[in-house]
Tab-separated table of C-alpha atoms in Angstrom:
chain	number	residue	atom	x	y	z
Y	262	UNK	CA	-0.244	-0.797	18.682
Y	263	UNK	CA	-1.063	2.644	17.936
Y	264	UNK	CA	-3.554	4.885	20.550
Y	265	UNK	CA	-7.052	3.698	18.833
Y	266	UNK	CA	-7.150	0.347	19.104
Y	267	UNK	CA	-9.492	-1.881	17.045
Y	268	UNK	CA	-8.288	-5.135	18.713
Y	269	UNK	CA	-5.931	-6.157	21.885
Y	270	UNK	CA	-2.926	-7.879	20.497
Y	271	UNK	CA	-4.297	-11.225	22.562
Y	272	UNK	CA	-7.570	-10.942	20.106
Y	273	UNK	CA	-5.289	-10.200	16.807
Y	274	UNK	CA	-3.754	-13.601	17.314
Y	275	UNK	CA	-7.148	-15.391	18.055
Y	276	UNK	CA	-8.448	-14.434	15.124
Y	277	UNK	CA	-5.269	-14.859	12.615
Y	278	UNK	CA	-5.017	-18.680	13.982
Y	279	UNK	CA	-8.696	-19.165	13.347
Y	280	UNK	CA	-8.684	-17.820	9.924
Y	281	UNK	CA	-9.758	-21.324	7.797
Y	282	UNK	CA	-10.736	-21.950	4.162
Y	283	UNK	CA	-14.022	-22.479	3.232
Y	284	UNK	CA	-15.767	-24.479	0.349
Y	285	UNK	CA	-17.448	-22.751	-2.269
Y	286	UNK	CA	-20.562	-24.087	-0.897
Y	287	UNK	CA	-20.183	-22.471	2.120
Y	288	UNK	CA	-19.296	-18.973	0.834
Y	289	UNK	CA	-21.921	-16.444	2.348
Y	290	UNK	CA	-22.842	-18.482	5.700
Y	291	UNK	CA	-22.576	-17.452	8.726
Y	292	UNK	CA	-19.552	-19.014	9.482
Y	293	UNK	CA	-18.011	-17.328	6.163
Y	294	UNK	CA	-19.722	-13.993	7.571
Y	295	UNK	CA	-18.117	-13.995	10.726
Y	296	UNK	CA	-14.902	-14.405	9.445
Y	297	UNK	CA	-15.167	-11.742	7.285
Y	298	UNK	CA	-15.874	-9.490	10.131
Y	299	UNK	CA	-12.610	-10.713	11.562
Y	300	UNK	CA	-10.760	-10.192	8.283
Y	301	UNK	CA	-12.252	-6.664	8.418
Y	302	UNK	CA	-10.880	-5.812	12.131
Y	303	UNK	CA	-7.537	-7.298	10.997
Y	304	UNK	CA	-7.106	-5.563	7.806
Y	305	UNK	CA	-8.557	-2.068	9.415
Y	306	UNK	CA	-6.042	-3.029	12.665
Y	307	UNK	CA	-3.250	-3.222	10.334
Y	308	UNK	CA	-3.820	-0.188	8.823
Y	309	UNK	CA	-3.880	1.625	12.105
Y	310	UNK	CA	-0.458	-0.140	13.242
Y	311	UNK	CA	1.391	1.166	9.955
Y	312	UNK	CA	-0.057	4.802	10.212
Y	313	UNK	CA	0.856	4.625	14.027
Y	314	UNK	CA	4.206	3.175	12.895
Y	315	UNK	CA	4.658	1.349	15.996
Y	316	UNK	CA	5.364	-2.081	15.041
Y	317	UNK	CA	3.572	-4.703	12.394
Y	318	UNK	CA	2.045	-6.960	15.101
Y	319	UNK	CA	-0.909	-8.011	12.275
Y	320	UNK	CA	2.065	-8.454	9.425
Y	321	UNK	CA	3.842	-10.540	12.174
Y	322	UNK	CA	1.090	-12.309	13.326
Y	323	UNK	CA	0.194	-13.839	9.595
Y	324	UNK	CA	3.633	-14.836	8.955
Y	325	UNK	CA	4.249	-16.867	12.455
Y	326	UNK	CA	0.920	-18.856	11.353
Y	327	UNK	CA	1.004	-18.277	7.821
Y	328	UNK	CA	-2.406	-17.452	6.895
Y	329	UNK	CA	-2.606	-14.695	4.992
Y	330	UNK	CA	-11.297	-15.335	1.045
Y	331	UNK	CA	-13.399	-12.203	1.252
Y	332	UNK	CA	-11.503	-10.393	-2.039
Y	333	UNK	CA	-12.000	-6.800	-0.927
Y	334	UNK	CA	-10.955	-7.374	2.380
Y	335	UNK	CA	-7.783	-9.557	1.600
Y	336	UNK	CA	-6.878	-7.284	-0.929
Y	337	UNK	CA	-6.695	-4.519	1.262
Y	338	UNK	CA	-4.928	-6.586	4.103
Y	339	UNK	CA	-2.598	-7.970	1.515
Y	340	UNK	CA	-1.563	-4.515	0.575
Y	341	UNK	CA	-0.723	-3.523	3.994
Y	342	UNK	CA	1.538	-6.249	5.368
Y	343	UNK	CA	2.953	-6.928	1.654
Y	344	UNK	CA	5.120	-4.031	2.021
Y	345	UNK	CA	7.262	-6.178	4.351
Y	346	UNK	CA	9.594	-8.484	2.044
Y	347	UNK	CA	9.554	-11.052	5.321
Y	348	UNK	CA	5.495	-11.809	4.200
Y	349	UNK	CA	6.208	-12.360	0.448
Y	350	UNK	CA	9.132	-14.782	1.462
Y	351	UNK	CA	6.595	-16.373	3.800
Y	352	UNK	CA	3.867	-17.175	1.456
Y	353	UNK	CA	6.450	-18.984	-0.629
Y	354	UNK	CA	4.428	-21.260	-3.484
Y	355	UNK	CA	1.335	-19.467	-2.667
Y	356	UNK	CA	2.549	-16.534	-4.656
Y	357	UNK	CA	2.298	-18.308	-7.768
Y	358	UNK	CA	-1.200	-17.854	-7.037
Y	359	UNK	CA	-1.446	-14.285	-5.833
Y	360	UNK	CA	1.107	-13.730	-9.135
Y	361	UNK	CA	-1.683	-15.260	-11.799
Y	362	UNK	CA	-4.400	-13.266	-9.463
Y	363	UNK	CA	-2.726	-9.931	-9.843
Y	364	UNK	CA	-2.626	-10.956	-13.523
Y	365	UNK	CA	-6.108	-11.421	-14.290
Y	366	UNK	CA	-7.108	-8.456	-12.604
Y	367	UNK	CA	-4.482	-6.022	-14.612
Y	368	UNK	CA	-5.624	-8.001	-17.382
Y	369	UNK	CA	-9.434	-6.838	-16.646
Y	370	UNK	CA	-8.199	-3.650	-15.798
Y	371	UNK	CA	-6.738	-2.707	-19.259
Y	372	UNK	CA	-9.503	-4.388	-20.951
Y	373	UNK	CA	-12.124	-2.270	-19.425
Y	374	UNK	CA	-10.238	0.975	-20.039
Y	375	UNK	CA	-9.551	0.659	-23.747
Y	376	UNK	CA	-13.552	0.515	-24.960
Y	377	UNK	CA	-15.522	2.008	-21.117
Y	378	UNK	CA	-13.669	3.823	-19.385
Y	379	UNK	CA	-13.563	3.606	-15.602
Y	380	UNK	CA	-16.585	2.997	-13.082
Y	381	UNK	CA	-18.938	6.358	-12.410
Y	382	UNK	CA	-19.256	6.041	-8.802
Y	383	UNK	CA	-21.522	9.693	-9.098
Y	384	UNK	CA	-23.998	7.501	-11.262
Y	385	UNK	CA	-25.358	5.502	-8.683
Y	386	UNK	CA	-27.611	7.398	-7.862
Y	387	UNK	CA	-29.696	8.053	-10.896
Y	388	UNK	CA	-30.083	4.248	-11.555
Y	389	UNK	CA	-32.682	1.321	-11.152
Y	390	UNK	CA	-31.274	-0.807	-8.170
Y	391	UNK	CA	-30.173	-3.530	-10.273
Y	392	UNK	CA	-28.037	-1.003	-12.006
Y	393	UNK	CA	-26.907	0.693	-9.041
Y	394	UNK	CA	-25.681	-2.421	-7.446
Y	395	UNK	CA	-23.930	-3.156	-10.742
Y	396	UNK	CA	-22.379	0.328	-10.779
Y	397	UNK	CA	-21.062	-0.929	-7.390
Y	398	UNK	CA	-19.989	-3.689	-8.215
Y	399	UNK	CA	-17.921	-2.238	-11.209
Y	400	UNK	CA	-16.675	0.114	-8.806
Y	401	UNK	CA	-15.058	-2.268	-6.041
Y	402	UNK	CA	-13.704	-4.645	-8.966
Y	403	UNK	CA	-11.917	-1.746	-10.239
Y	404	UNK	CA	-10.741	-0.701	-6.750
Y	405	UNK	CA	-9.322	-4.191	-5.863
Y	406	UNK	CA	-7.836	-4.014	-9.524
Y	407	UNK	CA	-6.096	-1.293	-8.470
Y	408	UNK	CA	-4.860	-2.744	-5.101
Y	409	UNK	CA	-3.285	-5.923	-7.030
Y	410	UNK	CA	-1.320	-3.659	-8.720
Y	411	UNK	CA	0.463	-2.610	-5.406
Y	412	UNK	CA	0.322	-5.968	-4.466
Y	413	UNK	CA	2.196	-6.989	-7.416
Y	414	UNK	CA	4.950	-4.183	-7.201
Y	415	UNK	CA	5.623	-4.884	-3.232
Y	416	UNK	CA	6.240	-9.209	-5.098
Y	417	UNK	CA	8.481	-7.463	-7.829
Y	418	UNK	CA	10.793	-5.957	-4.775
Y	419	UNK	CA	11.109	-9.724	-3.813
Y	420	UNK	CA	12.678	-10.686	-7.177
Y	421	UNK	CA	16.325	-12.034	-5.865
Y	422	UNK	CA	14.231	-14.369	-3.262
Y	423	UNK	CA	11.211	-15.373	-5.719
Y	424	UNK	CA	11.416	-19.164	-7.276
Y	425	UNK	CA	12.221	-20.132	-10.486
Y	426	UNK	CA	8.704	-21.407	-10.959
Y	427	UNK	CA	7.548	-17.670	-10.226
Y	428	UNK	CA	9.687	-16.040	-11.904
Y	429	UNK	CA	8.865	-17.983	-14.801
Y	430	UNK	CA	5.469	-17.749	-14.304
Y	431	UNK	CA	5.386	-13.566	-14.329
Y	432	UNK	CA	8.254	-13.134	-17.122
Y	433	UNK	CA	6.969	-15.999	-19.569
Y	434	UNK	CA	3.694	-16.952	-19.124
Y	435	UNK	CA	2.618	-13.755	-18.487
Y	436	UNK	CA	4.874	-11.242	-19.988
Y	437	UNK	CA	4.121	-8.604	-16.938
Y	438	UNK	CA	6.715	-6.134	-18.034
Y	439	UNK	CA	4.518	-5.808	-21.870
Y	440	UNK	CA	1.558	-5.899	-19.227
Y	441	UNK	CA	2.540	-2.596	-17.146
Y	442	UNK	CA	3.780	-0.844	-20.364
Y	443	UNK	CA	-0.023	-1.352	-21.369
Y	444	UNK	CA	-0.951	-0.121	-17.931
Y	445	UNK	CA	1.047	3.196	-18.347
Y	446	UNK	CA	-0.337	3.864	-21.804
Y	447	UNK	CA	-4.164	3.524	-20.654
Y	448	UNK	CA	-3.350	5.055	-17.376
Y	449	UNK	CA	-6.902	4.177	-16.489
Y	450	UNK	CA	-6.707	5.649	-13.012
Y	451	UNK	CA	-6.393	9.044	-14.601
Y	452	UNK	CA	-9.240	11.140	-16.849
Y	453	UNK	CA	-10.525	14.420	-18.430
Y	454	UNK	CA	-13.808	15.399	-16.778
Y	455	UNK	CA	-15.089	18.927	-17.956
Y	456	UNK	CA	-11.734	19.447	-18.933
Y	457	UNK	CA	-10.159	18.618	-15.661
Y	458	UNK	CA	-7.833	16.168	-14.828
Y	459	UNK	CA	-9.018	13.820	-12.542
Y	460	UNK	CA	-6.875	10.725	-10.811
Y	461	UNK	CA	-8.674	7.764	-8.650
Y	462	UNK	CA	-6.884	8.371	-4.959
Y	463	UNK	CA	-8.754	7.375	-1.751
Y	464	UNK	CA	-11.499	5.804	-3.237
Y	465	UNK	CA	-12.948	8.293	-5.399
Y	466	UNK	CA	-12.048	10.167	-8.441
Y	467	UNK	CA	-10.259	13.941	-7.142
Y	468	UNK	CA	-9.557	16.672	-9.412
Y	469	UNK	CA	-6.009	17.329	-9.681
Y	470	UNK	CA	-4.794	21.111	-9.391
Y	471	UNK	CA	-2.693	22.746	-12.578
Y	472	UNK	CA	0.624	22.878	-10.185
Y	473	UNK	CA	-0.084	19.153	-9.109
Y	474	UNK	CA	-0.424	17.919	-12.462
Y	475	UNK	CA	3.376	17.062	-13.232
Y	476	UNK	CA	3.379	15.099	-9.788
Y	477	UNK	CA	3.772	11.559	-10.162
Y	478	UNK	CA	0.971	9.752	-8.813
Y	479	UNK	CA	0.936	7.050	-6.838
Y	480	UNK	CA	-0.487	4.343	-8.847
Y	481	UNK	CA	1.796	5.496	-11.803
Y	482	UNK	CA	4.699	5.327	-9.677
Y	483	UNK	CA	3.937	1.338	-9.019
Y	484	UNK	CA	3.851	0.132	-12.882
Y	485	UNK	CA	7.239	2.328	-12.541
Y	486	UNK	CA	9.137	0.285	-9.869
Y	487	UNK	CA	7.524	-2.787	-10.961
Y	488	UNK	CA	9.437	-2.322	-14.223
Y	489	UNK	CA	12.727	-1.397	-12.533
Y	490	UNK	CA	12.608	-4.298	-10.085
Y	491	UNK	CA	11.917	-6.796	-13.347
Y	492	UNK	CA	13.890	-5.512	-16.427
Y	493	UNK	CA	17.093	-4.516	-13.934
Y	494	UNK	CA	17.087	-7.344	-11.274
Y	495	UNK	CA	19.838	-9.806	-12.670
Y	496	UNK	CA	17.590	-12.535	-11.726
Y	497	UNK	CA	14.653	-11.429	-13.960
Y	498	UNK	CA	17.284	-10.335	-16.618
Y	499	UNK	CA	18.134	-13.642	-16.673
Y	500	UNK	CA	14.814	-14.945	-17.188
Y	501	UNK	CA	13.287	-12.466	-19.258
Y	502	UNK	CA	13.375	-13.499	-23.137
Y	503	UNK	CA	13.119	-10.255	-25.109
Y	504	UNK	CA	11.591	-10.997	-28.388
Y	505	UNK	CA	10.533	-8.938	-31.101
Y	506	UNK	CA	7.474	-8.197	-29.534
Y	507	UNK	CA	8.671	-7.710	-26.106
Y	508	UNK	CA	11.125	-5.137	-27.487
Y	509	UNK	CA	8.366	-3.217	-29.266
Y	510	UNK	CA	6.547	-2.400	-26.238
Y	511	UNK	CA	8.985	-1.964	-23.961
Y	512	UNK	CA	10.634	0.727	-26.397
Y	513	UNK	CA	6.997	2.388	-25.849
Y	514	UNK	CA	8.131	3.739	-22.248
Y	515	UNK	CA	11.245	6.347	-23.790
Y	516	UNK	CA	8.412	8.716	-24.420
Y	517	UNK	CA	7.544	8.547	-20.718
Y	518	UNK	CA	10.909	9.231	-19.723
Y	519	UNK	CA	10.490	12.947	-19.268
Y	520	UNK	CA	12.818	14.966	-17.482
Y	521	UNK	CA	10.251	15.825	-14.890
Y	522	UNK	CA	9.739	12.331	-14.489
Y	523	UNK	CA	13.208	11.123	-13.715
Y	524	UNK	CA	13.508	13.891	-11.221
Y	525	UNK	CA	10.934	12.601	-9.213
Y	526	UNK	CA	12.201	8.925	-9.799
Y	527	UNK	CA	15.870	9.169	-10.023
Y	528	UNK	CA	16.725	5.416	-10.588
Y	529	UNK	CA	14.455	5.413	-13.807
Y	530	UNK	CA	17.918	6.948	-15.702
Y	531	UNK	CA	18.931	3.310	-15.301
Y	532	UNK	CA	15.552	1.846	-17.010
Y	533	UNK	CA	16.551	4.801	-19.825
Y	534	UNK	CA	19.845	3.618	-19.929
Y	535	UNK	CA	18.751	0.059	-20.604
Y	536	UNK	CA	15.982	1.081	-23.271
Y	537	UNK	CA	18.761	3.179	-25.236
Y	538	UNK	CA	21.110	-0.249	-25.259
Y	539	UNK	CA	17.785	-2.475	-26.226
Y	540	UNK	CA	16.914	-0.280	-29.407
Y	541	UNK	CA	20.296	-1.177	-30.857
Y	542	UNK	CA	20.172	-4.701	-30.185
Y	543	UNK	CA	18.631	-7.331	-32.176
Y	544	UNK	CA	15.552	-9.135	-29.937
Y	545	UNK	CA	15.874	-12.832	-29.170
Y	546	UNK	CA	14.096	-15.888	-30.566
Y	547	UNK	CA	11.292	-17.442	-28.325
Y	548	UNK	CA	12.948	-19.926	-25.973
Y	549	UNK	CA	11.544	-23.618	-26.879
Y	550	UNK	CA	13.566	-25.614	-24.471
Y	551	UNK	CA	10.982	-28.241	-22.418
Y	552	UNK	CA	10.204	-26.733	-19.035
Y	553	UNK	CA	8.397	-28.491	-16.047
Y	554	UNK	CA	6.270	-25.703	-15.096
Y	555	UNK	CA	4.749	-25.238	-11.640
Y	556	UNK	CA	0.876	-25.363	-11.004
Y	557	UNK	CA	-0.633	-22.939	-8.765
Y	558	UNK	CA	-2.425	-25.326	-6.672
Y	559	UNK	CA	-5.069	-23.333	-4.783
Y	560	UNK	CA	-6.631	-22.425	-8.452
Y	561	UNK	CA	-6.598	-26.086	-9.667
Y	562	UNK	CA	-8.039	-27.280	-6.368
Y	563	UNK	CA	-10.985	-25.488	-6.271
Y	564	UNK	CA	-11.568	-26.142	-10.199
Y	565	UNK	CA	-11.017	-29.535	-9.316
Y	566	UNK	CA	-13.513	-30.166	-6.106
Y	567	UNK	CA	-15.898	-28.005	-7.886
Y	568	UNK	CA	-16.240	-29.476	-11.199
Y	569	UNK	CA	-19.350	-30.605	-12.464
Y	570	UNK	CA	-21.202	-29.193	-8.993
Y	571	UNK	CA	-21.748	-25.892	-10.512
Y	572	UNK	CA	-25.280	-25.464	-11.028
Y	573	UNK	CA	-25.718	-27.145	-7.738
Y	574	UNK	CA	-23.794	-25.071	-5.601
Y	575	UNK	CA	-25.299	-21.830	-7.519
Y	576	UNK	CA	-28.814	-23.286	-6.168
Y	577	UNK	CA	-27.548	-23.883	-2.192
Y	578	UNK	CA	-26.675	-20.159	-2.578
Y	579	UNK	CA	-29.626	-19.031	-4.025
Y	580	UNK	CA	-31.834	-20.627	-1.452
Y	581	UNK	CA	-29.683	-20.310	1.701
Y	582	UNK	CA	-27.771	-17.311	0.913
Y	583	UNK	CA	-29.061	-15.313	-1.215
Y	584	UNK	CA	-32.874	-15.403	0.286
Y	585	UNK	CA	-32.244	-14.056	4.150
Y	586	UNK	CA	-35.168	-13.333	6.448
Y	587	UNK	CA	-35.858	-9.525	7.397
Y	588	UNK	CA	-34.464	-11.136	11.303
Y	589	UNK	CA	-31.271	-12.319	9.413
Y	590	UNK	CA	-30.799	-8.660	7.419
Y	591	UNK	CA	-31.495	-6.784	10.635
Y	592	UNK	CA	-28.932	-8.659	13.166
Y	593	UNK	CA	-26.104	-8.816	10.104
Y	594	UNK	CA	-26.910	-5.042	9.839
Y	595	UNK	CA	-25.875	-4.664	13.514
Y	596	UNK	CA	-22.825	-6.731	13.542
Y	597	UNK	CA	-21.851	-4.512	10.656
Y	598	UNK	CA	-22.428	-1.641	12.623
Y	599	UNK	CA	-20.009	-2.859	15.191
Y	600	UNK	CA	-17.593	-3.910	12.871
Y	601	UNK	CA	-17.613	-0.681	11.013
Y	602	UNK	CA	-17.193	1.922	13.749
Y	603	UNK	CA	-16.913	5.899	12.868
Y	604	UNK	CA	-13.724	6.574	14.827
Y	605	UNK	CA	-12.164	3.524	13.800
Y	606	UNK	CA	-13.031	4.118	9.921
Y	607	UNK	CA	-11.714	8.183	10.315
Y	608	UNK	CA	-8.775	6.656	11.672
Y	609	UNK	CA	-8.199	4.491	8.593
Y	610	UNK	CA	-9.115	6.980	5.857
Y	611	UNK	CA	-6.646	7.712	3.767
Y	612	UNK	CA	-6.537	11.880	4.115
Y	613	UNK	CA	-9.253	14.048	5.472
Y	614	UNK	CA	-13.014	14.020	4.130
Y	615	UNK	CA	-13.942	15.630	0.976
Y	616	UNK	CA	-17.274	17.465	0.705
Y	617	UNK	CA	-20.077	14.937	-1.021
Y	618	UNK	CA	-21.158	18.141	-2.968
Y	619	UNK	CA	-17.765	20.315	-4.221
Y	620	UNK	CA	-15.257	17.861	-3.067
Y	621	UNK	CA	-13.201	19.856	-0.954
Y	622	UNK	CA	-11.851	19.367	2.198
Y	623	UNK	CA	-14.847	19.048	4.482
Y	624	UNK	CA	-14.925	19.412	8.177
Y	625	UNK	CA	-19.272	18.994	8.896
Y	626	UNK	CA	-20.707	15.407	8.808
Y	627	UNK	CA	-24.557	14.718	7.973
Y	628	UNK	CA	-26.438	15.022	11.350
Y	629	UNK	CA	-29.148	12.744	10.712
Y	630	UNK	CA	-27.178	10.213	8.721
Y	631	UNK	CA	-23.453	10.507	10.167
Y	632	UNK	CA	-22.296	9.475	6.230
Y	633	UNK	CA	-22.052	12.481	4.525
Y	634	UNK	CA	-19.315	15.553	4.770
Y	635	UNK	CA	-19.788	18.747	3.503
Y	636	UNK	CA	-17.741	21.794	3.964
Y	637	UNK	CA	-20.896	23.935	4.806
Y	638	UNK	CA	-24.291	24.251	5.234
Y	639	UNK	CA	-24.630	25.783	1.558
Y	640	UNK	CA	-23.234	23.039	-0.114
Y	641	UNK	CA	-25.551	20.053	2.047
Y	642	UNK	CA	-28.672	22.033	0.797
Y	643	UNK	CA	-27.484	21.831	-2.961
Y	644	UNK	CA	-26.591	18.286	-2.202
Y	645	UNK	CA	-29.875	17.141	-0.097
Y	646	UNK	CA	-31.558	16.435	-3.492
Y	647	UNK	CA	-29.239	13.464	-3.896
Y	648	UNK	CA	-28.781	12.136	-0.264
Y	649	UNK	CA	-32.164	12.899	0.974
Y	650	UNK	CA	-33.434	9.269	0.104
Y	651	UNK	CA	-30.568	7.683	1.573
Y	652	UNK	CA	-30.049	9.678	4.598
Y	653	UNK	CA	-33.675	8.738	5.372
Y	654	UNK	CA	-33.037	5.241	5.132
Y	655	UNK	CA	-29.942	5.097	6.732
Y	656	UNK	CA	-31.569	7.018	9.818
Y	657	UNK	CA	-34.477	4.708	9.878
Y	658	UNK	CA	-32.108	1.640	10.327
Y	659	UNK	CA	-30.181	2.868	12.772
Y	660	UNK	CA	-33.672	3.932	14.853
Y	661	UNK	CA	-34.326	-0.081	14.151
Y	662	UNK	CA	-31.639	-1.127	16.365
């Protein structure tokens, strides 16, 4: 592992063989709590061991004992090790239900940023606390939106080793390819603010300077490959029934085909190649041969233990969950603060801090508080009119313990 280590490899393994599914009754006990700590150190491990590039013990570790619900956190964790093909062959009929996950999230995801936009994360301050922990709550569901969509690409570089039943399930049932071409067209990870263009990176929304602004981002370059890997793989060829409608969007992407474009990603001329050959063919009739369709199954279980028990599961929560004591807040708060250590979470971070006021590249952290970064004193003053209440708060708790 790399230098700063969040767990000894000995640990690592404990907790991936422990890792256990939980009803939906149980969701948000302390059982549930404590292994989402320990899906925390794992996914914030893992990150670590790929920036240290010294090995995949976490990736390694899931696939020997195949565990691989706590959203955010497997999200993240799923991105990491999912860049190794060996975890996606490993999961085998479990993807079919990572596949329809991905799914509904993009499906969200495009929804949202046709009529709203994307999630203010600067608004959260100015808000009742209701709205501010809806605000949040927007703002991580569009985050882990954006994480299936890696997800999703790294599975699309597993095409030739995918089953038929998946394959199936992404190219017919789902249409992904008409999908991403929506994706690309909304772009909602991108936006003008005060006539700037701004792109989602790191967690927060960064302006984007005039010479960076033909750059491919990162996001953009997923929905990219994910194409490639499932209009060009001859399996997904194979599969893929291109109807009239199917045609029409697809033939949407030649005006993304720039020149600046394919210089950055070469193996696109291919995708144009194919595009040019697809406007001068005629499209295909829908398929309506019988096929036996696969299930996913972890879906249909829990619809199918849960059914009917709705409303009483929603009260469990409400009175066991959802109503802690001030003792119960106070010694989560602390395990939290183990869990979530500075030096381990500035090892993690994407790229260096941005200032909370200007947004450049800051350097000075919040005395009191240890949350914010600023890039100088100037800029904490200006900014002390929306931290002050929170800073206060956040010192007081941390005088609790």
């Amino acid at each position: 592992m790399g230098d700063l280590e969040l767990l000894l490899p000995g640990e690592a393994e404990v907790l991936v063989r422990e890792l256990c599914s939980f009803s939906l009754r149980e969701m948000g006990s302390g059982r549930w709590n404590q292994q989402h700590e320990n899906l925390e150190k794992l996914n914030m491990q893992a990150i670590l061991d790929a920036t240290a590039s010294q090995g995949e013990p976490i990736q390694e570790l899931l696939v020997t004992h195949r565990k691989v619900h706590h959203e955010a956190s497997i999200i993240n964790l799923l991105e990491t090790v999912f860049f190794h093909k060996e975890v996606c062959e490993s999961a085998e009929d479990t993807v079919l239900d990572l596949v329809d996950y991905c799914h509904r999230k993009l499906t969200i995801l495009v929804a949202r940023s046709g009529h709203s936009g994307s999630p203010e994360e600067e608004e959260l301050q100015y808000s009742t606390p209701m709205k501010e922990l809806q605000k949040q709550a927007e703002l991580m569901e569009f985050e882990i939106a954006l994480k299936a969509l890696s997800v999703l690409r790294y599975i699309t570089d597993c095409v030739d080793s995918l089953s038929l039943s998946t394959l199936s399930r992404m190219l017919s049932t789902h249409n992904l390819p008409c999908l991403l071409v929506e994706l690309l067209e909304h772009s909602p990870w991108s936006r003008r603010e005060g006539g700037k263009l701004q792109q989602f990176e790191g967690g927060r929304w960064q302006t984007v300077a005039p010479s960076e602004q033909q750059k491919l981002s990162k996001l953009d370059g997923q929905v990219w490959i994910a194409l490639y890997n499932l209009l060009l793989s001859p399996e997904a060829r194979a599969r893929y029934c291109l109807t009239s409608f199917a045609k029409g969007q697809l033939l949407k992407l030649r005006a993304f085909l720039t020149d600046t474009l394919l210089d950055q990603l070469p193996n696109l001329a291919d995708l144009q190649g194919f595009l040019a050959r697809l406007a001068l063919t005629e499209p295909h009739p829908p398929k309506k041969d019988l096929v036996l369709e696969q299930i996913p199954e972890i879906w249909e279980r829990l619809e199918r233990e849960n059914r009917g028990k709705w409303q009483a599961i929603a009260k469990h929560q409400l009175q066991h969950v959802f109503s802690p004591s001030e003792q119960d807040l106070r010694l989560q708060a602390r395990r939290w603060a183990e869990t979530y250590k500075l030096d381990v979470l500035e090892a993690v971070a994407p790229e260096r801090p941005r200032c909370a006021h200007c947004s450049a590249e800051a350097s000075k952290r919040c005395s009191r508080c240890q949350n914010e970064w600023y890039c100088c004193r100037e800029c904490q003053v200006k900014h002390w009119v929306k931290h002050g209440k929170t800073c206060v708060l956040a010192a007081q708790g941390d005088r609790a313990k």
